[in-house]
mmCIF file with all atom_site columns, C-alpha atoms in Angstrom:
data_model
loop_
_atom_site.group_PDB
_atom_site.id
_atom_site.type_symbol
_atom_site.label_atom_id
_atom_site.label_alt_id
_atom_site.label_comp_id
_atom_site.label_asym_id
_atom_site.label_entity_id
_atom_site.label_seq_id
_atom_site.pdbx_PDB_ins_code
_atom_site.Cartn_x
_atom_site.Cartn_y
_atom_site.Cartn_z
_atom_site.occupancy
_atom_site.B_iso_or_equiv
_atom_site.pdbx_formal_charge
_atom_site.auth_seq_id
_atom_site.auth_comp_id
_atom_site.auth_asym_id
_atom_site.auth_atom_id
_atom_site.pdbx_PDB_model_num
ATOM 1   C CA . UNK A 1 1   ? 192.855 11.534  118.379 1.00 0.00 ? 251 UNK A CA 1
ATOM 2   C CA . UNK A 1 2   ? 192.805 13.812  121.659 1.00 0.00 ? 252 UNK A CA 1
ATOM 3   C CA . UNK A 1 3   ? 193.915 12.116  124.895 1.00 0.00 ? 253 UNK A CA 1
ATOM 4   C CA . UNK A 1 4   ? 191.186 10.547  128.003 1.00 0.00 ? 254 UNK A CA 1
ATOM 5   C CA . UNK A 1 5   ? 191.146 12.602  130.284 1.00 0.00 ? 255 UNK A CA 1
ATOM 6   C CA . UNK A 1 6   ? 190.897 9.655   132.765 1.00 0.00 ? 256 UNK A CA 1
ATOM 7   C CA . UNK A 1 7   ? 194.412 10.962  134.620 1.00 0.00 ? 257 UNK A CA 1
ATOM 8   C CA . UNK A 1 8   ? 193.337 14.056  135.559 1.00 0.00 ? 258 UNK A CA 1
ATOM 9   C CA . UNK A 1 9   ? 190.906 12.098  138.620 1.00 0.00 ? 259 UNK A CA 1
ATOM 10  C CA . UNK A 1 10  ? 193.585 11.570  140.709 1.00 0.00 ? 260 UNK A CA 1
ATOM 11  C CA . UNK A 1 11  ? 192.708 15.352  142.521 1.00 0.00 ? 261 UNK A CA 1
ATOM 12  C CA . UNK A 1 12  ? 189.826 16.410  141.832 1.00 0.00 ? 262 UNK A CA 1
ATOM 13  C CA . UNK A 1 13  ? 187.373 13.491  143.236 1.00 0.00 ? 263 UNK A CA 1
ATOM 14  C CA . UNK A 1 14  ? 187.715 14.597  146.619 1.00 0.00 ? 264 UNK A CA 1
ATOM 15  C CA . UNK A 1 15  ? 186.192 17.904  145.714 1.00 0.00 ? 265 UNK A CA 1
ATOM 16  C CA . UNK A 1 16  ? 182.644 15.868  144.841 1.00 0.00 ? 266 UNK A CA 1
ATOM 17  C CA . UNK A 1 17  ? 179.781 16.765  147.248 1.00 0.00 ? 267 UNK A CA 1
ATOM 18  C CA . UNK A 1 18  ? 180.598 19.997  147.124 1.00 0.00 ? 268 UNK A CA 1
ATOM 19  C CA . UNK A 1 19  ? 177.381 21.323  145.864 1.00 0.00 ? 269 UNK A CA 1
ATOM 20  C CA . UNK A 1 20  ? 174.138 21.947  147.003 1.00 0.00 ? 270 UNK A CA 1
ATOM 21  C CA . UNK A 1 21  ? 172.433 21.706  143.780 1.00 0.00 ? 271 UNK A CA 1
ATOM 22  C CA . UNK A 1 22  ? 171.593 18.652  142.497 1.00 0.00 ? 272 UNK A CA 1
ATOM 23  C CA . UNK A 1 23  ? 173.516 18.475  139.044 1.00 0.00 ? 273 UNK A CA 1
ATOM 24  C CA . UNK A 1 24  ? 171.465 17.462  135.489 1.00 0.00 ? 274 UNK A CA 1
ATOM 25  C CA . UNK A 1 25  ? 173.021 16.654  132.671 1.00 0.00 ? 275 UNK A CA 1
ATOM 26  C CA . UNK A 1 26  ? 173.160 19.131  129.410 1.00 0.00 ? 276 UNK A CA 1
ATOM 27  C CA . UNK A 1 27  ? 170.624 18.756  127.267 1.00 0.00 ? 277 UNK A CA 1
ATOM 28  C CA . UNK A 1 28  ? 172.904 18.922  123.771 1.00 0.00 ? 278 UNK A CA 1
ATOM 29  C CA . UNK A 1 29  ? 174.217 16.645  122.021 1.00 0.00 ? 279 UNK A CA 1
ATOM 30  C CA . UNK A 1 30  ? 177.771 17.483  122.465 1.00 0.00 ? 280 UNK A CA 1
ATOM 31  C CA . UNK A 1 31  ? 177.773 18.441  125.979 1.00 0.00 ? 281 UNK A CA 1
ATOM 32  C CA . UNK A 1 32  ? 175.750 15.194  127.190 1.00 0.00 ? 282 UNK A CA 1
ATOM 33  C CA . UNK A 1 33  ? 178.639 13.158  125.530 1.00 0.00 ? 283 UNK A CA 1
ATOM 34  C CA . UNK A 1 34  ? 181.791 14.797  127.083 1.00 0.00 ? 284 UNK A CA 1
ATOM 35  C CA . UNK A 1 35  ? 179.759 14.879  130.670 1.00 0.00 ? 285 UNK A CA 1
ATOM 36  C CA . UNK A 1 36  ? 179.046 10.699  130.859 1.00 0.00 ? 286 UNK A CA 1
ATOM 37  C CA . UNK A 1 37  ? 182.658 10.510  129.633 1.00 0.00 ? 287 UNK A CA 1
ATOM 38  C CA . UNK A 1 38  ? 183.868 12.675  132.700 1.00 0.00 ? 288 UNK A CA 1
ATOM 39  C CA . UNK A 1 39  ? 180.932 10.450  134.465 1.00 0.00 ? 289 UNK A CA 1
ATOM 40  C CA . UNK A 1 40  ? 182.288 7.579   133.220 1.00 0.00 ? 290 UNK A CA 1
ATOM 41  C CA . UNK A 1 41  ? 185.666 8.248   133.936 1.00 0.00 ? 291 UNK A CA 1
ATOM 42  C CA . UNK A 1 42  ? 185.438 9.206   137.137 1.00 0.00 ? 292 UNK A CA 1
ATOM 43  C CA . UNK A 1 43  ? 183.620 5.694   138.142 1.00 0.00 ? 293 UNK A CA 1
ATOM 44  C CA . UNK A 1 44  ? 186.934 4.372   136.947 1.00 0.00 ? 294 UNK A CA 1
ATOM 45  C CA . UNK A 1 45  ? 188.917 6.086   138.349 1.00 0.00 ? 295 UNK A CA 1
ATOM 46  C CA . UNK A 1 46  ? 187.049 5.451   142.011 1.00 0.00 ? 296 UNK A CA 1
ATOM 47  C CA . UNK A 1 47  ? 186.648 2.177   141.112 1.00 0.00 ? 297 UNK A CA 1
ATOM 48  C CA . UNK A 1 48  ? 190.567 1.827   140.481 1.00 0.00 ? 298 UNK A CA 1
ATOM 49  C CA . UNK A 1 49  ? 192.169 4.110   143.483 1.00 0.00 ? 299 UNK A CA 1
ATOM 50  C CA . UNK A 1 50  ? 193.750 7.195   143.128 1.00 0.00 ? 300 UNK A CA 1
ATOM 51  C CA . UNK A 1 51  ? 197.375 5.937   141.174 1.00 0.00 ? 301 UNK A CA 1
ATOM 52  C CA . UNK A 1 52  ? 198.438 4.411   138.488 1.00 0.00 ? 302 UNK A CA 1
ATOM 53  C CA . UNK A 1 53  ? 196.846 4.342   135.497 1.00 0.00 ? 303 UNK A CA 1
ATOM 54  C CA . UNK A 1 54  ? 193.040 2.926   135.144 1.00 0.00 ? 304 UNK A CA 1
ATOM 55  C CA . UNK A 1 55  ? 192.955 -0.109  132.475 1.00 0.00 ? 305 UNK A CA 1
ATOM 56  C CA . UNK A 1 56  ? 192.641 0.054   128.464 1.00 0.00 ? 306 UNK A CA 1
ATOM 57  C CA . UNK A 1 57  ? 189.313 -1.997  128.832 1.00 0.00 ? 307 UNK A CA 1
ATOM 58  C CA . UNK A 1 58  ? 188.426 1.496   131.447 1.00 0.00 ? 308 UNK A CA 1
ATOM 59  C CA . UNK A 1 59  ? 189.665 3.825   129.151 1.00 0.00 ? 309 UNK A CA 1
ATOM 60  C CA . UNK A 1 60  ? 187.796 2.150   125.992 1.00 0.00 ? 310 UNK A CA 1
ATOM 61  C CA . UNK A 1 61  ? 184.728 2.252   128.265 1.00 0.00 ? 311 UNK A CA 1
ATOM 62  C CA . UNK A 1 62  ? 185.248 6.082   128.963 1.00 0.00 ? 312 UNK A CA 1
ATOM 63  C CA . UNK A 1 63  ? 185.725 6.738   125.181 1.00 0.00 ? 313 UNK A CA 1
ATOM 64  C CA . UNK A 1 64  ? 182.641 5.354   124.297 1.00 0.00 ? 314 UNK A CA 1
ATOM 65  C CA . UNK A 1 65  ? 180.473 7.998   125.022 1.00 0.00 ? 315 UNK A CA 1
ATOM 66  C CA . UNK A 1 66  ? 182.933 9.726   122.353 1.00 0.00 ? 316 UNK A CA 1
ATOM 67  C CA . UNK A 1 67  ? 181.750 7.079   119.772 1.00 0.00 ? 317 UNK A CA 1
ATOM 68  C CA . UNK A 1 68  ? 178.221 6.913   120.695 1.00 0.00 ? 318 UNK A CA 1
ATOM 69  C CA . UNK A 1 69  ? 177.575 9.964   119.383 1.00 0.00 ? 319 UNK A CA 1
ATOM 70  C CA . UNK A 1 70  ? 180.203 9.809   116.390 1.00 0.00 ? 320 UNK A CA 1
ATOM 71  C CA . UNK A 1 71  ? 177.597 7.086   115.468 1.00 0.00 ? 321 UNK A CA 1
ATOM 72  C CA . UNK A 1 72  ? 174.575 9.182   115.631 1.00 0.00 ? 322 UNK A CA 1
ATOM 73  C CA . UNK A 1 73  ? 173.419 8.723   112.366 1.00 0.00 ? 323 UNK A CA 1
ATOM 74  C CA . UNK A 1 74  ? 174.092 5.403   110.480 1.00 0.00 ? 324 UNK A CA 1
ATOM 75  C CA . UNK A 1 75  ? 177.758 6.502   109.620 1.00 0.00 ? 325 UNK A CA 1
ATOM 76  C CA . UNK A 1 76  ? 181.031 6.741   112.244 1.00 0.00 ? 326 UNK A CA 1
ATOM 77  C CA . UNK A 1 77  ? 181.846 10.297  111.763 1.00 0.00 ? 327 UNK A CA 1
ATOM 78  C CA . UNK A 1 78  ? 185.422 10.401  113.531 1.00 0.00 ? 328 UNK A CA 1
ATOM 79  C CA . UNK A 1 79  ? 185.916 14.649  113.762 1.00 0.00 ? 329 UNK A CA 1
ATOM 80  C CA . UNK A 1 80  ? 183.082 13.131  116.764 1.00 0.00 ? 330 UNK A CA 1
ATOM 81  C CA . UNK A 1 81  ? 185.389 12.275  118.393 1.00 0.00 ? 331 UNK A CA 1
ATOM 82  C CA . UNK A 1 82  ? 188.354 14.525  118.937 1.00 0.00 ? 332 UNK A CA 1
ATOM 83  C CA . UNK A 1 83  ? 184.864 17.467  119.032 1.00 0.00 ? 333 UNK A CA 1
ATOM 84  C CA . UNK A 1 84  ? 183.902 15.827  122.395 1.00 0.00 ? 334 UNK A CA 1
ATOM 85  C CA . UNK A 1 85  ? 187.035 14.704  123.465 1.00 0.00 ? 335 UNK A CA 1
ATOM 86  C CA . UNK A 1 86  ? 187.445 18.274  123.738 1.00 0.00 ? 336 UNK A CA 1
ATOM 87  C CA . UNK A 1 87  ? 184.421 18.783  125.596 1.00 0.00 ? 337 UNK A CA 1
ATOM 88  C CA . UNK A 1 88  ? 185.065 16.724  128.771 1.00 0.00 ? 338 UNK A CA 1
ATOM 89  C CA . UNK A 1 89  ? 188.266 19.227  129.775 1.00 0.00 ? 339 UNK A CA 1
ATOM 90  C CA . UNK A 1 90  ? 185.865 22.051  129.694 1.00 0.00 ? 340 UNK A CA 1
ATOM 91  C CA . UNK A 1 91  ? 183.071 20.557  131.533 1.00 0.00 ? 341 UNK A CA 1
ATOM 92  C CA . UNK A 1 92  ? 185.253 18.665  133.560 1.00 0.00 ? 342 UNK A CA 1
ATOM 93  C CA . UNK A 1 93  ? 185.748 21.199  136.552 1.00 0.00 ? 343 UNK A CA 1
ATOM 94  C CA . UNK A 1 94  ? 182.190 21.299  137.188 1.00 0.00 ? 344 UNK A CA 1
ATOM 95  C CA . UNK A 1 95  ? 180.804 18.227  136.916 1.00 0.00 ? 345 UNK A CA 1
ATOM 96  C CA . UNK A 1 96  ? 183.511 16.719  139.773 1.00 0.00 ? 346 UNK A CA 1
ATOM 97  C CA . UNK A 1 97  ? 182.387 19.583  141.473 1.00 0.00 ? 347 UNK A CA 1
ATOM 98  C CA . UNK A 1 98  ? 179.077 18.209  141.528 1.00 0.00 ? 348 UNK A CA 1
ATOM 99  C CA . UNK A 1 99  ? 177.527 15.337  143.535 1.00 0.00 ? 349 UNK A CA 1
ATOM 100 C CA . UNK A 1 100 ? 178.540 13.361  139.748 1.00 0.00 ? 350 UNK A CA 1
ATOM 101 C CA . UNK A 1 101 ? 177.547 9.750   141.002 1.00 0.00 ? 351 UNK A CA 1
ATOM 102 C CA . UNK A 1 102 ? 173.846 10.867  141.045 1.00 0.00 ? 352 UNK A CA 1
ATOM 103 C CA . UNK A 1 103 ? 174.530 11.553  137.369 1.00 0.00 ? 353 UNK A CA 1
ATOM 104 C CA . UNK A 1 104 ? 175.078 7.899   136.983 1.00 0.00 ? 354 UNK A CA 1
ATOM 105 C CA . UNK A 1 105 ? 171.867 6.695   136.275 1.00 0.00 ? 355 UNK A CA 1
ATOM 106 C CA . UNK A 1 106 ? 171.327 9.864   133.840 1.00 0.00 ? 356 UNK A CA 1
ATOM 107 C CA . UNK A 1 107 ? 173.728 8.736   131.951 1.00 0.00 ? 357 UNK A CA 1
ATOM 108 C CA . UNK A 1 108 ? 172.866 4.876   131.680 1.00 0.00 ? 358 UNK A CA 1
ATOM 109 C CA . UNK A 1 109 ? 169.467 6.262   130.417 1.00 0.00 ? 359 UNK A CA 1
ATOM 110 C CA . UNK A 1 110 ? 170.875 8.759   127.689 1.00 0.00 ? 360 UNK A CA 1
ATOM 111 C CA . UNK A 1 111 ? 174.104 6.064   126.585 1.00 0.00 ? 361 UNK A CA 1
ATOM 112 C CA . UNK A 1 112 ? 171.764 2.691   127.304 1.00 0.00 ? 362 UNK A CA 1
ATOM 113 C CA . UNK A 1 113 ? 174.132 1.044   124.850 1.00 0.00 ? 363 UNK A CA 1
ATOM 114 C CA . UNK A 1 114 ? 177.152 2.183   127.035 1.00 0.00 ? 364 UNK A CA 1
ATOM 115 C CA . UNK A 1 115 ? 175.884 -0.716  129.863 1.00 0.00 ? 365 UNK A CA 1
ATOM 116 C CA . UNK A 1 116 ? 175.327 -3.799  127.576 1.00 0.00 ? 366 UNK A CA 1
ATOM 117 C CA . UNK A 1 117 ? 177.653 -6.227  129.176 1.00 0.00 ? 367 UNK A CA 1
ATOM 118 C CA . UNK A 1 118 ? 177.286 -8.918  126.802 1.00 0.00 ? 368 UNK A CA 1
ATOM 119 C CA . UNK A 1 119 ? 176.389 -7.890  123.127 1.00 0.00 ? 369 UNK A CA 1
ATOM 120 C CA . UNK A 1 120 ? 175.363 -9.814  119.902 1.00 0.00 ? 370 UNK A CA 1
ATOM 121 C CA . UNK A 1 121 ? 177.751 -9.979  117.384 1.00 0.00 ? 371 UNK A CA 1
ATOM 122 C CA . UNK A 1 122 ? 175.143 -10.286 113.906 1.00 0.00 ? 372 UNK A CA 1
ATOM 123 C CA . UNK A 1 123 ? 174.017 -13.083 112.015 1.00 0.00 ? 373 UNK A CA 1
ATOM 124 C CA . UNK A 1 124 ? 175.374 -11.999 108.657 1.00 0.00 ? 374 UNK A CA 1
ATOM 125 C CA . UNK A 1 125 ? 179.283 -13.176 108.948 1.00 0.00 ? 375 UNK A CA 1
ATOM 126 C CA . UNK A 1 126 ? 179.902 -10.428 107.273 1.00 0.00 ? 376 UNK A CA 1
ATOM 127 C CA . UNK A 1 127 ? 179.050 -8.111  109.107 1.00 0.00 ? 377 UNK A CA 1
ATOM 128 C CA . UNK A 1 128 ? 180.462 -9.914  111.985 1.00 0.00 ? 378 UNK A CA 1
ATOM 129 C CA . UNK A 1 129 ? 184.130 -10.063 110.697 1.00 0.00 ? 379 UNK A CA 1
ATOM 130 C CA . UNK A 1 130 ? 183.754 -6.421  109.487 1.00 0.00 ? 380 UNK A CA 1
ATOM 131 C CA . UNK A 1 131 ? 182.220 -4.837  113.072 1.00 0.00 ? 381 UNK A CA 1
ATOM 132 C CA . UNK A 1 132 ? 184.417 -6.953  114.941 1.00 0.00 ? 382 UNK A CA 1
ATOM 133 C CA . UNK A 1 133 ? 188.020 -5.840  112.582 1.00 0.00 ? 383 UNK A CA 1
ATOM 134 C CA . UNK A 1 134 ? 186.840 -1.880  112.731 1.00 0.00 ? 384 UNK A CA 1
ATOM 135 C CA . UNK A 1 135 ? 186.494 -1.861  116.482 1.00 0.00 ? 385 UNK A CA 1
ATOM 136 C CA . UNK A 1 136 ? 189.476 -3.162  116.845 1.00 0.00 ? 386 UNK A CA 1
ATOM 137 C CA . UNK A 1 137 ? 191.496 -1.066  114.801 1.00 0.00 ? 387 UNK A CA 1
ATOM 138 C CA . UNK A 1 138 ? 189.784 1.796   116.354 1.00 0.00 ? 388 UNK A CA 1
ATOM 139 C CA . UNK A 1 139 ? 190.609 0.405   119.682 1.00 0.00 ? 389 UNK A CA 1
ATOM 140 C CA . UNK A 1 140 ? 194.395 -0.655  119.260 1.00 0.00 ? 390 UNK A CA 1
ATOM 141 C CA . UNK A 1 141 ? 195.338 2.940   117.393 1.00 0.00 ? 391 UNK A CA 1
ATOM 142 C CA . UNK A 1 142 ? 193.425 5.175   119.960 1.00 0.00 ? 392 UNK A CA 1
ATOM 143 C CA . UNK A 1 143 ? 195.382 2.885   122.551 1.00 0.00 ? 393 UNK A CA 1
ATOM 144 C CA . UNK A 1 144 ? 198.452 3.381   120.650 1.00 0.00 ? 394 UNK A CA 1
ATOM 145 C CA . UNK A 1 145 ? 198.055 7.323   121.298 1.00 0.00 ? 395 UNK A CA 1
ATOM 146 C CA . UNK A 1 146 ? 197.766 7.613   124.960 1.00 0.00 ? 396 UNK A CA 1
ATOM 147 C CA . UNK A 1 147 ? 200.654 7.021   124.969 1.00 0.00 ? 397 UNK A CA 1
ATOM 148 C CA . UNK A 1 148 ? 203.779 3.901   125.969 1.00 0.00 ? 398 UNK A CA 1
ATOM 149 C CA . UNK A 1 149 ? 201.639 2.469   129.246 1.00 0.00 ? 399 UNK A CA 1
ATOM 150 C CA . UNK A 1 150 ? 199.589 1.019   126.424 1.00 0.00 ? 400 UNK A CA 1
ATOM 151 C CA . UNK A 1 151 ? 201.640 -0.547  123.487 1.00 0.00 ? 401 UNK A CA 1
ATOM 152 C CA . UNK A 1 152 ? 201.173 -4.024  125.275 1.00 0.00 ? 402 UNK A CA 1
ATOM 153 C CA . UNK A 1 153 ? 197.272 -3.230  125.301 1.00 0.00 ? 403 UNK A CA 1
ATOM 154 C CA . UNK A 1 154 ? 197.456 -1.747  121.259 1.00 0.00 ? 404 UNK A CA 1
ATOM 155 C CA . UNK A 1 155 ? 199.598 -4.878  120.234 1.00 0.00 ? 405 UNK A CA 1
ATOM 156 C CA . UNK A 1 156 ? 197.665 -6.742  121.757 1.00 0.00 ? 406 UNK A CA 1
ATOM 157 C CA . UNK A 1 157 ? 194.490 -5.562  119.705 1.00 0.00 ? 407 UNK A CA 1
ATOM 158 C CA . UNK A 1 158 ? 197.183 -4.895  116.794 1.00 0.00 ? 408 UNK A CA 1
ATOM 159 C CA . UNK A 1 159 ? 197.320 -8.848  117.212 1.00 0.00 ? 409 UNK A CA 1
ATOM 160 C CA . UNK A 1 160 ? 194.132 -9.736  116.408 1.00 0.00 ? 410 UNK A CA 1
ATOM 161 C CA . UNK A 1 161 ? 192.742 -7.548  113.629 1.00 0.00 ? 411 UNK A CA 1
ATOM 162 C CA . UNK A 1 162 ? 196.224 -9.487  111.484 1.00 0.00 ? 412 UNK A CA 1
ATOM 163 C CA . UNK A 1 163 ? 193.972 -12.599 112.585 1.00 0.00 ? 413 UNK A CA 1
ATOM 164 C CA . UNK A 1 164 ? 191.062 -11.328 111.745 1.00 0.00 ? 414 UNK A CA 1
ATOM 165 C CA . UNK A 1 165 ? 192.739 -9.623  108.757 1.00 0.00 ? 415 UNK A CA 1
ATOM 166 C CA . UNK A 1 166 ? 193.118 -12.975 106.895 1.00 0.00 ? 416 UNK A CA 1
ATOM 167 C CA . UNK A 1 167 ? 189.470 -14.936 108.411 1.00 0.00 ? 417 UNK A CA 1
ATOM 168 C CA . UNK A 1 168 ? 188.575 -11.907 106.450 1.00 0.00 ? 418 UNK A CA 1
ATOM 169 C CA . UNK A 1 169 ? 189.631 -11.161 103.131 1.00 0.00 ? 419 UNK A CA 1
ATOM 170 C CA . UNK A 1 170 ? 187.498 -14.507 101.521 1.00 0.00 ? 420 UNK A CA 1
ATOM 171 C CA . UNK A 1 171 ? 184.462 -13.402 103.048 1.00 0.00 ? 421 UNK A CA 1
ATOM 172 C CA . UNK A 1 172 ? 184.778 -9.790  102.093 1.00 0.00 ? 422 UNK A CA 1
ATOM 173 C CA . UNK A 1 173 ? 185.422 -11.362 98.500  1.00 0.00 ? 423 UNK A CA 1
ATOM 174 C CA . UNK A 1 174 ? 182.038 -13.313 98.093  1.00 0.00 ? 424 UNK A CA 1
ATOM 175 C CA . UNK A 1 175 ? 180.618 -10.448 99.475  1.00 0.00 ? 425 UNK A CA 1
ATOM 176 C CA . UNK A 1 176 ? 181.860 -8.307  95.797  1.00 0.00 ? 426 UNK A CA 1
ATOM 177 C CA . UNK A 1 177 ? 183.387 -5.847  98.628  1.00 0.00 ? 427 UNK A CA 1
ATOM 178 C CA . UNK A 1 178 ? 186.954 -4.704  97.789  1.00 0.00 ? 428 UNK A CA 1
ATOM 179 C CA . UNK A 1 179 ? 189.757 -1.777  98.311  1.00 0.00 ? 429 UNK A CA 1
ATOM 180 C CA . UNK A 1 180 ? 187.455 1.332   97.846  1.00 0.00 ? 430 UNK A CA 1
ATOM 181 C CA . UNK A 1 181 ? 185.236 3.625   97.990  1.00 0.00 ? 431 UNK A CA 1
ATOM 182 C CA . UNK A 1 182 ? 182.454 0.702   99.074  1.00 0.00 ? 432 UNK A CA 1
ATOM 183 C CA . UNK A 1 183 ? 184.572 -0.880  101.529 1.00 0.00 ? 433 UNK A CA 1
ATOM 184 C CA . UNK A 1 184 ? 185.744 2.446   103.006 1.00 0.00 ? 434 UNK A CA 1
ATOM 185 C CA . UNK A 1 185 ? 182.488 4.251   103.921 1.00 0.00 ? 435 UNK A CA 1
ATOM 186 C CA . UNK A 1 186 ? 181.226 0.475   104.706 1.00 0.00 ? 436 UNK A CA 1
ATOM 187 C CA . UNK A 1 187 ? 183.880 0.204   106.983 1.00 0.00 ? 437 UNK A CA 1
ATOM 188 C CA . UNK A 1 188 ? 182.424 3.678   108.782 1.00 0.00 ? 438 UNK A CA 1
ATOM 189 C CA . UNK A 1 189 ? 179.163 1.589   109.010 1.00 0.00 ? 439 UNK A CA 1
ATOM 190 C CA . UNK A 1 190 ? 179.890 -1.012  110.052 1.00 0.00 ? 440 UNK A CA 1
ATOM 191 C CA . UNK A 1 191 ? 181.704 0.581   113.102 1.00 0.00 ? 441 UNK A CA 1
ATOM 192 C CA . UNK A 1 192 ? 179.036 2.825   113.988 1.00 0.00 ? 442 UNK A CA 1
ATOM 193 C CA . UNK A 1 193 ? 176.665 -0.705  114.455 1.00 0.00 ? 443 UNK A CA 1
ATOM 194 C CA . UNK A 1 194 ? 179.546 -2.174  116.341 1.00 0.00 ? 444 UNK A CA 1
ATOM 195 C CA . UNK A 1 195 ? 180.110 1.581   118.459 1.00 0.00 ? 445 UNK A CA 1
ATOM 196 C CA . UNK A 1 196 ? 176.094 0.055   119.042 1.00 0.00 ? 446 UNK A CA 1
ATOM 197 C CA . UNK A 1 197 ? 176.541 -3.298  120.684 1.00 0.00 ? 447 UNK A CA 1
ATOM 198 C CA . UNK A 1 198 ? 177.660 -2.868  123.720 1.00 0.00 ? 448 UNK A CA 1
ATOM 199 C CA . UNK A 1 199 ? 180.643 -1.815  125.380 1.00 0.00 ? 449 UNK A CA 1
ATOM 200 C CA . UNK A 1 200 ? 183.720 -1.795  123.272 1.00 0.00 ? 450 UNK A CA 1
ATOM 201 C CA . UNK A 1 201 ? 185.692 -4.349  125.818 1.00 0.00 ? 451 UNK A CA 1
ATOM 202 C CA . UNK A 1 202 ? 183.143 -6.312  125.926 1.00 0.00 ? 452 UNK A CA 1
ATOM 203 C CA . UNK A 1 203 ? 182.384 -6.445  121.886 1.00 0.00 ? 453 UNK A CA 1
ATOM 204 C CA . UNK A 1 204 ? 186.114 -7.394  121.278 1.00 0.00 ? 454 UNK A CA 1
ATOM 205 C CA . UNK A 1 205 ? 185.095 -10.417 124.178 1.00 0.00 ? 455 UNK A CA 1
ATOM 206 C CA . UNK A 1 206 ? 182.107 -11.831 121.715 1.00 0.00 ? 456 UNK A CA 1
ATOM 207 C CA . UNK A 1 207 ? 184.736 -11.112 119.209 1.00 0.00 ? 457 UNK A CA 1
ATOM 208 C CA . UNK A 1 208 ? 187.635 -12.824 119.771 1.00 0.00 ? 458 UNK A CA 1
ATOM 209 C CA . UNK A 1 209 ? 185.996 -16.351 121.353 1.00 0.00 ? 459 UNK A CA 1
ATOM 210 C CA . UNK A 1 210 ? 183.801 -15.947 117.828 1.00 0.00 ? 460 UNK A CA 1
ATOM 211 C CA . UNK A 1 211 ? 187.389 -15.683 115.841 1.00 0.00 ? 461 UNK A CA 1
ATOM 212 C CA . UNK A 1 212 ? 190.141 -15.847 117.964 1.00 0.00 ? 462 UNK A CA 1
ATOM 213 C CA . UNK A 1 213 ? 192.786 -18.636 117.352 1.00 0.00 ? 463 UNK A CA 1
#
């Protein structure tokens, strides 16, 4: 998985506002997700200050835009994550040099799920557990790819995933879901559904409240 973009924002935010023409979001779906990812990264850096790594939650909120593009249909397409991630550095300078703050509202309209801070888990236990499990595992892997500074957060996700695994096994069996292609596809479907519930850290918080030890 491509590294997230947030680390490159420290020096570039000082250029905001140089462009005279108000920026507009691209219509291409890939560039739309990538541009809003850049705007999210700039917003997180602005809020956090110029120095240091962004929090794991901030990184997840930035990644959410690529995840939403990857969840456009009924299932999750991992290849689309890399497509958006590769476009973000390409679009970075052109976005940040303009009045990027004005794009926040447009991005909120284009990706309403990215604004949801109090998500509601599915009522059906098998769906709720699977969505919590696959999202936790996805974020664990994504943060592990960001290097040692995110190791503690990745390990915390891993610990929660293990808790879910123990609780989920009998539920999966009762639903007739066993290891194999059917369960693999179900996981991808549920990851797309979990992505659409709201901001990933908020979804994980809801999962921990419901299924945490």
